[in-house]
mmCIF file of C-alpha atoms and ligand atoms in Angstrom:
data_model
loop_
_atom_site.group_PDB
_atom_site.id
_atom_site.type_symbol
_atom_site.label_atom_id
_atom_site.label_comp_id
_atom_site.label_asym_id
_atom_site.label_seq_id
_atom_site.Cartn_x
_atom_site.Cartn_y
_atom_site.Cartn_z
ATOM 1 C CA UNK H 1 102.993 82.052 88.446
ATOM 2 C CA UNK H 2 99.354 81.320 89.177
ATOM 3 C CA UNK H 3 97.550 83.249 91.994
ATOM 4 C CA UNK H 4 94.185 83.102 92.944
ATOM 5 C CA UNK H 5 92.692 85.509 90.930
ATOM 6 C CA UNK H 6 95.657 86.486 88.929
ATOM 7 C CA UNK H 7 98.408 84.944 86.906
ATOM 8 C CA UNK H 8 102.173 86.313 86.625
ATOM 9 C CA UNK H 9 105.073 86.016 84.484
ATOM 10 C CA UNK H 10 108.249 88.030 84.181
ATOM 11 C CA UNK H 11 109.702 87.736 80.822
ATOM 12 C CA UNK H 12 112.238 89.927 78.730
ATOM 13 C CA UNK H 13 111.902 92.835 81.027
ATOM 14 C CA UNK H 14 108.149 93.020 80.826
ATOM 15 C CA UNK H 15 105.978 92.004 83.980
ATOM 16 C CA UNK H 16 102.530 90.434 82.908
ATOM 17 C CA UNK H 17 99.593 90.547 84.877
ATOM 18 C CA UNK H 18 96.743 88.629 83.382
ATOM 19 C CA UNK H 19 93.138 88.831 85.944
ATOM 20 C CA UNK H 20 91.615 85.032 85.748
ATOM 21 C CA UNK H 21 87.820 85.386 86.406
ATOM 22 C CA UNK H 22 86.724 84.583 83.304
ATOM 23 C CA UNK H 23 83.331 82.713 84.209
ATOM 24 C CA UNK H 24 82.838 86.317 85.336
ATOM 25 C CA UNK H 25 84.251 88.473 82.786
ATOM 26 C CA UNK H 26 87.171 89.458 85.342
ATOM 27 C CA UNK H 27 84.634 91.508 87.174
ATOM 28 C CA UNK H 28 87.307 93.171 89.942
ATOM 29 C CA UNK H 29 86.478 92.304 93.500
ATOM 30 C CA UNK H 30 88.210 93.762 96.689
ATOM 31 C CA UNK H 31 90.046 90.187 96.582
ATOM 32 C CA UNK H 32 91.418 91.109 92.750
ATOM 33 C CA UNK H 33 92.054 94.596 94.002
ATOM 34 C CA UNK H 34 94.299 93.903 96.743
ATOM 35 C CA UNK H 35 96.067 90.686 94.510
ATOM 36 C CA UNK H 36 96.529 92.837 91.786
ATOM 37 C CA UNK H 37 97.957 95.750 94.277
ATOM 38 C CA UNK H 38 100.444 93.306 95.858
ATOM 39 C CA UNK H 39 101.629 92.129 92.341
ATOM 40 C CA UNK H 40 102.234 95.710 91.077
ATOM 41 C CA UNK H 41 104.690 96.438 94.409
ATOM 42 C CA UNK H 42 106.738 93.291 93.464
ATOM 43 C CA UNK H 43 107.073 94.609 89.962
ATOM 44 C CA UNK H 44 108.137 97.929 91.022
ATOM 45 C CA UNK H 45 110.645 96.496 93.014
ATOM 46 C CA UNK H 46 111.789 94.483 90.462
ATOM 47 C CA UNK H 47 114.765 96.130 88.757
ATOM 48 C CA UNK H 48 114.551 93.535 85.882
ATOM 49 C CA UNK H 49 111.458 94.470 84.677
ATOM 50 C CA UNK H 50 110.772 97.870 82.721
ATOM 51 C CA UNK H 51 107.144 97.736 81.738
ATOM 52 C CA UNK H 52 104.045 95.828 82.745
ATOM 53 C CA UNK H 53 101.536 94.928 80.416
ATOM 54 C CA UNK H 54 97.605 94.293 82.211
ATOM 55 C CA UNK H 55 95.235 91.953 80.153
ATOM 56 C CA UNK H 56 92.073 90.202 81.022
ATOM 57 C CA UNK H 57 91.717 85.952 80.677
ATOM 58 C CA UNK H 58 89.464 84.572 77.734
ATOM 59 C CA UNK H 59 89.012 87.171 74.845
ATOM 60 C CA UNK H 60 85.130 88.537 76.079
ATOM 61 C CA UNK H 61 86.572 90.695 78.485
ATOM 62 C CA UNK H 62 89.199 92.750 79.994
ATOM 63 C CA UNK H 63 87.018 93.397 83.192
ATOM 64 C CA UNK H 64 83.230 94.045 82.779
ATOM 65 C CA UNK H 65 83.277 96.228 85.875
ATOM 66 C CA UNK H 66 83.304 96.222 89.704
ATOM 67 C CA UNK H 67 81.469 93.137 90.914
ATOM 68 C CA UNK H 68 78.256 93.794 91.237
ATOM 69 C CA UNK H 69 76.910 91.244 93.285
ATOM 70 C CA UNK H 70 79.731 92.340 95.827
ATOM 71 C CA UNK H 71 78.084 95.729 96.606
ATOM 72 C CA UNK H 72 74.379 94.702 95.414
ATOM 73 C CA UNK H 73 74.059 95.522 99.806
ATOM 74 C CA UNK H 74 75.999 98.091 100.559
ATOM 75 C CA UNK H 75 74.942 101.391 101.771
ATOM 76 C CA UNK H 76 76.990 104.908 101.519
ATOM 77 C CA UNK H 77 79.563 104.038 103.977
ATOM 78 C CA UNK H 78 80.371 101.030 102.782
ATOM 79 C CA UNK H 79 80.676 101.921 98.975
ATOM 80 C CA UNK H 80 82.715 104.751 100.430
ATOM 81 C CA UNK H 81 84.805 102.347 102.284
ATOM 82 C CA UNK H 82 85.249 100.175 98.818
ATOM 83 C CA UNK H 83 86.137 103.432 96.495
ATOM 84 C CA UNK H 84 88.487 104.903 98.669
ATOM 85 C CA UNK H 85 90.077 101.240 99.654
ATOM 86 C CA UNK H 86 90.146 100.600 95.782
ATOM 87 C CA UNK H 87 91.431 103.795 94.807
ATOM 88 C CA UNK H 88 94.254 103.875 96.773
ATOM 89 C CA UNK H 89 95.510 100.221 96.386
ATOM 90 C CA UNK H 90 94.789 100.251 92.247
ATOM 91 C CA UNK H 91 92.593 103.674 91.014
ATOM 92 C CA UNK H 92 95.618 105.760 91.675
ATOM 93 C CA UNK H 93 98.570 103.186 92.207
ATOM 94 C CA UNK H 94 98.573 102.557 88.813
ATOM 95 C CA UNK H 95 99.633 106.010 87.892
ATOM 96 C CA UNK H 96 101.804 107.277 90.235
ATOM 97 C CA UNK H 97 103.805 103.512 89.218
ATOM 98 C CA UNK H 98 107.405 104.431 88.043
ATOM 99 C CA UNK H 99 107.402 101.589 85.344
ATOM 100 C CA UNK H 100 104.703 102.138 82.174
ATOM 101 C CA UNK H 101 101.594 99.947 82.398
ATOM 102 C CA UNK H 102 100.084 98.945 79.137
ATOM 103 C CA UNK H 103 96.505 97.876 79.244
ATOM 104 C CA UNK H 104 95.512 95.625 76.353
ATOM 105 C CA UNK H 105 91.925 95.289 76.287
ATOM 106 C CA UNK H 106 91.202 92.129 75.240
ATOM 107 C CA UNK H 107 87.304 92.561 75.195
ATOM 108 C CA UNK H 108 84.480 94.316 77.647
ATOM 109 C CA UNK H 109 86.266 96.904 78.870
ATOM 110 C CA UNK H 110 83.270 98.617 81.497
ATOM 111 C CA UNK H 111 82.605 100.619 84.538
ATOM 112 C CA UNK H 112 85.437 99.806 87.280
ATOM 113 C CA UNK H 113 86.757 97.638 83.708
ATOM 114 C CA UNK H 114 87.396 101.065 81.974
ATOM 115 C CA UNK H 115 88.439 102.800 84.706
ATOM 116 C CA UNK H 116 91.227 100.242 85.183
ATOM 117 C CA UNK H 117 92.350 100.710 81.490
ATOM 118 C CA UNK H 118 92.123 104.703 81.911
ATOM 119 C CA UNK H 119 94.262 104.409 85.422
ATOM 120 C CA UNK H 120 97.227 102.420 83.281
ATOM 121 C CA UNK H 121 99.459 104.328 81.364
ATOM 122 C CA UNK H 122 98.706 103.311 77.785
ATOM 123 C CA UNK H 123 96.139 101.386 76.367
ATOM 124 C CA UNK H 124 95.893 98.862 73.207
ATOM 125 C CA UNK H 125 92.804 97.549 72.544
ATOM 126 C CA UNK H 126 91.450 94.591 70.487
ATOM 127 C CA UNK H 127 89.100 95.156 67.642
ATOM 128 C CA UNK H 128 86.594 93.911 68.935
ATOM 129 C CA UNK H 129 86.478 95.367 72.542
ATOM 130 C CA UNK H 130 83.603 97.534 73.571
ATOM 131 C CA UNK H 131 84.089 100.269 76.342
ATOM 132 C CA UNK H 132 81.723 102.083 78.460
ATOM 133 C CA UNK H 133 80.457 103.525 81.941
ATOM 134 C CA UNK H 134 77.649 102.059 82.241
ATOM 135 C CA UNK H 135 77.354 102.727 86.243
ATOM 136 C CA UNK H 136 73.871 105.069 85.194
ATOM 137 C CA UNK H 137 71.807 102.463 84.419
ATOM 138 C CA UNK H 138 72.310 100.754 87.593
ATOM 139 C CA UNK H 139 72.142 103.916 89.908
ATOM 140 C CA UNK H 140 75.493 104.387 90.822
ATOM 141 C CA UNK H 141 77.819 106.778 89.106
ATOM 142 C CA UNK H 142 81.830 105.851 88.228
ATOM 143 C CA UNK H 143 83.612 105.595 91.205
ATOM 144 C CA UNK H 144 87.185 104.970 90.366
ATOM 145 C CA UNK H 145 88.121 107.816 88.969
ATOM 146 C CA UNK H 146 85.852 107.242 85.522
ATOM 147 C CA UNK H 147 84.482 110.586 85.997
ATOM 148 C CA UNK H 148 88.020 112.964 86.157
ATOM 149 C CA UNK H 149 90.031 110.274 83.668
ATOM 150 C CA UNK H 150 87.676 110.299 80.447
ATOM 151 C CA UNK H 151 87.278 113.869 79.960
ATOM 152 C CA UNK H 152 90.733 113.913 80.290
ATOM 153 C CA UNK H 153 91.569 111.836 77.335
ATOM 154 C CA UNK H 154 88.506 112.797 75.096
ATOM 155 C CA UNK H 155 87.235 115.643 76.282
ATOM 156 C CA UNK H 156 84.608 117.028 78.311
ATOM 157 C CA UNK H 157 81.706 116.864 75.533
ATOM 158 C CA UNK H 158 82.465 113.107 74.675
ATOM 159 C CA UNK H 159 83.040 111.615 78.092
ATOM 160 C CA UNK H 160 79.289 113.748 79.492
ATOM 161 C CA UNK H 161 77.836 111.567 76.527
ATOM 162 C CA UNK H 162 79.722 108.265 77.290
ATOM 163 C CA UNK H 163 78.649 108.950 81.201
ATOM 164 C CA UNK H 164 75.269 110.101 80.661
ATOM 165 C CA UNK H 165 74.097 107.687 78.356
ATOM 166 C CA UNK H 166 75.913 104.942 79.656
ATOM 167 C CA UNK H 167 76.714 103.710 75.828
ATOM 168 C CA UNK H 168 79.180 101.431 74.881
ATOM 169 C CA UNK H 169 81.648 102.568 72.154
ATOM 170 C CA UNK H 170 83.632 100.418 69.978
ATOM 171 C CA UNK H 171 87.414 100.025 69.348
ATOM 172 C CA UNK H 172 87.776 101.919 66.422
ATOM 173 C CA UNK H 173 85.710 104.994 68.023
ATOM 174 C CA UNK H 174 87.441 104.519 71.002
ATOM 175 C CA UNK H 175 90.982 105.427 69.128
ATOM 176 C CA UNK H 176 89.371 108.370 67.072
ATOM 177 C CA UNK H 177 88.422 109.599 70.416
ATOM 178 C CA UNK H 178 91.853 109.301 71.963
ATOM 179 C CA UNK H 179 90.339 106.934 74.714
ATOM 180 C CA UNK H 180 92.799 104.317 73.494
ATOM 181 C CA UNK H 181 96.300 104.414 71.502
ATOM 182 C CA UNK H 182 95.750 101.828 69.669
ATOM 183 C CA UNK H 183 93.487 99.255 67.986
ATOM 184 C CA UNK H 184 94.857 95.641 66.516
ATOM 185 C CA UNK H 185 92.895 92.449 65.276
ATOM 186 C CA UNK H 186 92.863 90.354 68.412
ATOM 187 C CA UNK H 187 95.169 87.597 67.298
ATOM 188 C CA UNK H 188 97.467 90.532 67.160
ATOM 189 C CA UNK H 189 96.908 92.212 70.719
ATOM 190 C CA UNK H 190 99.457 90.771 72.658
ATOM 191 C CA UNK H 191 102.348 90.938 70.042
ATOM 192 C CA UNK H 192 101.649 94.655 69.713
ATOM 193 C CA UNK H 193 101.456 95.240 73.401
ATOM 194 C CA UNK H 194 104.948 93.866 73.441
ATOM 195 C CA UNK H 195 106.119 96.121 70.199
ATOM 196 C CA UNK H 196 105.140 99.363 72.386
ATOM 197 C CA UNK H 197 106.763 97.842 75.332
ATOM 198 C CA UNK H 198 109.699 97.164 73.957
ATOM 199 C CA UNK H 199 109.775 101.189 72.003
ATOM 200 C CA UNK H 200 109.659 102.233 76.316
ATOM 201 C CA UNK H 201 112.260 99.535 77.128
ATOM 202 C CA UNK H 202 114.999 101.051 74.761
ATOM 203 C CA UNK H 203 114.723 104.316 76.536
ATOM 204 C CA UNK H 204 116.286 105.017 79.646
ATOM 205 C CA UNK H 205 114.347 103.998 82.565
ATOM 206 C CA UNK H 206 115.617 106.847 85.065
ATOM 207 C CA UNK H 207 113.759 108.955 81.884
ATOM 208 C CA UNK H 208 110.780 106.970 81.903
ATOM 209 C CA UNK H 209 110.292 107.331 85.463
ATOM 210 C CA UNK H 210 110.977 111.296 85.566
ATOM 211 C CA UNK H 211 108.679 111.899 82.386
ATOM 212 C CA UNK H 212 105.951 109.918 83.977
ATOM 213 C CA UNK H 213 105.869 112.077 87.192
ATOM 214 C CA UNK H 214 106.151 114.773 85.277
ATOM 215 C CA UNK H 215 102.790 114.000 82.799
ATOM 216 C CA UNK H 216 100.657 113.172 85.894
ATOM 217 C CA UNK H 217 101.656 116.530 87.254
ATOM 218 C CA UNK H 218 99.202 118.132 84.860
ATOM 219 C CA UNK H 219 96.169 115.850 85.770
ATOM 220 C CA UNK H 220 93.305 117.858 87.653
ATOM 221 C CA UNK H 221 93.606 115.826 90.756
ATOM 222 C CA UNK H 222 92.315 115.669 93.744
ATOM 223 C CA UNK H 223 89.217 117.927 94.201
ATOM 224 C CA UNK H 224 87.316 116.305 90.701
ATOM 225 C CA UNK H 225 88.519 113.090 92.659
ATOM 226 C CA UNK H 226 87.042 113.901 95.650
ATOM 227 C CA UNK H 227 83.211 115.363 94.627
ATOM 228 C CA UNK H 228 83.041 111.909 92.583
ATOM 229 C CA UNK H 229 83.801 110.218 95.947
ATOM 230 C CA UNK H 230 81.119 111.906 97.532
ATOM 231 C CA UNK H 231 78.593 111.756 94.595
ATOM 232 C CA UNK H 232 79.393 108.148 93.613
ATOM 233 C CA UNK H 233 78.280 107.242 97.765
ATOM 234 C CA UNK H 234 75.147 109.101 97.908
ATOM 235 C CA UNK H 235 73.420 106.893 95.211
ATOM 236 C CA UNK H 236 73.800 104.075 97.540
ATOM 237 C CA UNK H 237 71.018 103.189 99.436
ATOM 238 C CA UNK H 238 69.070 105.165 97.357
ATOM 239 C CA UNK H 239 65.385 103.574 95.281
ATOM 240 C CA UNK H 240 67.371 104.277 91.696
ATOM 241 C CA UNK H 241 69.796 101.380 93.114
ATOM 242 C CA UNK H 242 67.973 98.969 94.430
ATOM 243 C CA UNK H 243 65.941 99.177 90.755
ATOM 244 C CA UNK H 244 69.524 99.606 88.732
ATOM 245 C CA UNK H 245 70.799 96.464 90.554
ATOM 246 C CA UNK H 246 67.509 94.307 90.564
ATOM 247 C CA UNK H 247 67.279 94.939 87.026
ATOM 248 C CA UNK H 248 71.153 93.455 86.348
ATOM 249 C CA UNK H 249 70.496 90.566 88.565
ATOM 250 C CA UNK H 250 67.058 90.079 86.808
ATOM 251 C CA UNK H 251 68.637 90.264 83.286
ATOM 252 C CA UNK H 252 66.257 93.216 82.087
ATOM 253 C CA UNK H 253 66.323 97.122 81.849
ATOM 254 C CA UNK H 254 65.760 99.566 84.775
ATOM 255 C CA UNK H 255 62.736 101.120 84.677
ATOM 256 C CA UNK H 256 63.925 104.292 87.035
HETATM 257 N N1 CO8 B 301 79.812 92.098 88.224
HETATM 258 C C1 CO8 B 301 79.481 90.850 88.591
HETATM 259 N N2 CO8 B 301 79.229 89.856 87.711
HETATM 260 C C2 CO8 B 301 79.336 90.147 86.394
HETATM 261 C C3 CO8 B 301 79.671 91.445 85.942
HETATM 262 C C4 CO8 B 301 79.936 92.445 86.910
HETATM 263 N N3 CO8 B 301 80.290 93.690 86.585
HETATM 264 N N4 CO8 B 301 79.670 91.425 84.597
HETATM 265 C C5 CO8 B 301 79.357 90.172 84.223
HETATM 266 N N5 CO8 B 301 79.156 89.394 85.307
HETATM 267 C C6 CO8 B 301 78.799 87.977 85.361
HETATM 268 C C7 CO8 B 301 77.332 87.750 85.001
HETATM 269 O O1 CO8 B 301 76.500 87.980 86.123
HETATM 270 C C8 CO8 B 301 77.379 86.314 84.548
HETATM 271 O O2 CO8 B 301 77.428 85.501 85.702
HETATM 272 P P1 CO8 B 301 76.502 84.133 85.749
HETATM 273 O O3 CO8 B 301 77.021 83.292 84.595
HETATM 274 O O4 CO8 B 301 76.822 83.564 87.099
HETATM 275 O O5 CO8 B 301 75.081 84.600 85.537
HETATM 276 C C9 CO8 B 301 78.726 86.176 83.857
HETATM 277 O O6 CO8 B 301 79.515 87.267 84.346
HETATM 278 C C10 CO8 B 301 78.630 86.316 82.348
HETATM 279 O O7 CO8 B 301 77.974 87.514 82.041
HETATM 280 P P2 CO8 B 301 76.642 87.613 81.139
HETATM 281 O O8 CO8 B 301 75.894 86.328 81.181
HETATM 282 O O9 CO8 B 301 75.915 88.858 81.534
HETATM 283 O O10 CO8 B 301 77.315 87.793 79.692
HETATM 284 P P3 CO8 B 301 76.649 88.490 78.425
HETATM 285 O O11 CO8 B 301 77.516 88.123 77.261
HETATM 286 O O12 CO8 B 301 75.203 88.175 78.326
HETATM 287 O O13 CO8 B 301 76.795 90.083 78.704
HETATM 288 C C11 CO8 B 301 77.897 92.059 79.459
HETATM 289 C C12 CO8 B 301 78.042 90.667 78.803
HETATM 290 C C13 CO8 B 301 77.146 92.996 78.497
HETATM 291 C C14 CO8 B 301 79.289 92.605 79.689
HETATM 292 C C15 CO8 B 301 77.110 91.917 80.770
HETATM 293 O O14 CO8 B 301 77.728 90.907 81.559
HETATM 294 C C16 CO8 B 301 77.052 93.164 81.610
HETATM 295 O O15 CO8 B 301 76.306 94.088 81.296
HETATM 296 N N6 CO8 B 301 77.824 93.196 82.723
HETATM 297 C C17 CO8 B 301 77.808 94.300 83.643
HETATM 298 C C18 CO8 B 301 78.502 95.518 83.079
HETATM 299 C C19 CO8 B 301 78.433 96.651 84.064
HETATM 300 O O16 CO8 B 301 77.379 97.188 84.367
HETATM 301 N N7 CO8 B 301 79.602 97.072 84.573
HETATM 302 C C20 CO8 B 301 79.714 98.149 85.524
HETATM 303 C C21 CO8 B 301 79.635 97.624 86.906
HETATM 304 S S1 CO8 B 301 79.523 98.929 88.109
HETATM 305 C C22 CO8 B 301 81.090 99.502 88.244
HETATM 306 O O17 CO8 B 301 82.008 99.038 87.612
HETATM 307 C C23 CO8 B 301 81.258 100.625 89.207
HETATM 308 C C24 CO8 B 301 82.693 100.973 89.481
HETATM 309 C C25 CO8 B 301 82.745 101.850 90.702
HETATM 310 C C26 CO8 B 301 83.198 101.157 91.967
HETATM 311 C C27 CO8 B 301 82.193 100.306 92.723
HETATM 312 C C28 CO8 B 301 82.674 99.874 94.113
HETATM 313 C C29 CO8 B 301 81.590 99.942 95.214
#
């Protein structure tokens, strides 16, 4: 089924999302946001389906971040307004899901991009995706949870270096960092994202559910969540931004 930014199908018990914006490397905009949220509640409700695997369209990118030119304007409310209207409908919808969702990252996998992948349960990645919070060297910070997420899966000492520097990593560091569970040649990305679907679907799903509630229990929620909140809307407005985004719009490096 063909939305306007997304495209569905339901298929052996798995529900596929794929995010079609590939003239812009599926950079998520509060229009994807809210498609992809309403998508996600039909799966859930959907007592065929047992797992959900998230890709991106083309093979450049999974998404390459929030869309930039959508908050190129915005001041602190507003980017408030956006993370916490984000967060809630995808950031942390994702996890709290009762059916597994697979991200196979099928390219650029950056900023709001990586911070999707990190909010889905698993993640398989092709070999030649690149990840990476880049949100420093256009003034901002991560705002979807980047900030709590990465330490959690690679520690604090490799995500302060993947933050700070803003670096892209590649697929096989990614996996040796436990960022990812898995790396495949492309041509091979979707067929293993339906091999470690299909290891969940054998289990029972009343199990699935209850272990998944029970993992997320251990996250360190809510206050981490909330200072990045804070910090990530008072670099709006702010003379780092207006150089960070200038500079991405100009196709050059910020000179901050
Ligand atoms: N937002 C908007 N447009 C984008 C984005 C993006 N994140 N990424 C790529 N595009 C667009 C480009 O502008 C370009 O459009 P056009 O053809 O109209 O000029 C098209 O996609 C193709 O991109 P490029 O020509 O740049 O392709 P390259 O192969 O030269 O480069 C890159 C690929 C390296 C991935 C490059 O596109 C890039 O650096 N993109 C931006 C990556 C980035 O900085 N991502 C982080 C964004 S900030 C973020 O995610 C914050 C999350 C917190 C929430 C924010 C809510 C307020």
């Amino acid at each position: 089924m063909e939305g306007k930014l997304t495209w569905v199908e339901i298929q052996d018990g798995i529900g596929w999302i794929k995010i079609n914006r590939e003239k812009k490397l599926n950079a998520l905009n509060r229009d994807l946001i809210d498609e992809l949220h309403d998508r996600l509640v039909d799966f859930q409700k959907d007592s065929s389906l047992k797992v959900v695997i998230l890709t991106g369209s083309g093979d450049k990118a999974f998404v390459a971040g929030a869309d930039i030119s959508e908050f190129s304007s915005f001041g602190p409310q507003e980017a408030a307004e956006l993370i916490r209207h984000g967060n809630k409908a995808l950031f942390d919808f994702i996890p709290q899901l009762e059916k597994p969702v697979i991200a196979a990252i099928n390219g650029y996998a950056l900023g709001g991009g990586l911070e999707l992948a990190m909010a889905c349960h698993l993640r398989i990645a092709a070999q030649h995706a690149k990840m990476g919070l880049p949100e420093v060297s256009l003034g901002i910070i991560p705002g979807y949870g980047g900030t709590q997420r990465l330490p959690d899966l690679i520690g604090k000492g490799n995500a302060m270096e993947m933050i700070l520097t803003g670096d892209m990593i590649g697929a096989e560091k990614a996996l040796q960092m436990g960022l990812i569970n898995k790396v495949v040649p492309s041509e091979k990305l979707l067929e293993a994202s339906i091999n470690l679907a299909e290891r969940i679907m054998k289990n029972a799903p009343n199990s699935i559910k209850n272990a998944i509630k029970s993992v997320n229990s251990a996250e360190r929620i809510s206050k981490g969540f909330q200072e990045e909140n804070f910090q990530f809307s008072n670099c709006f407005g702010t003379a780092d931004f207006d150089e960070g985004i200038a500079a991405f719009f100009e196709k050059r490096k910020a000179k901050f």
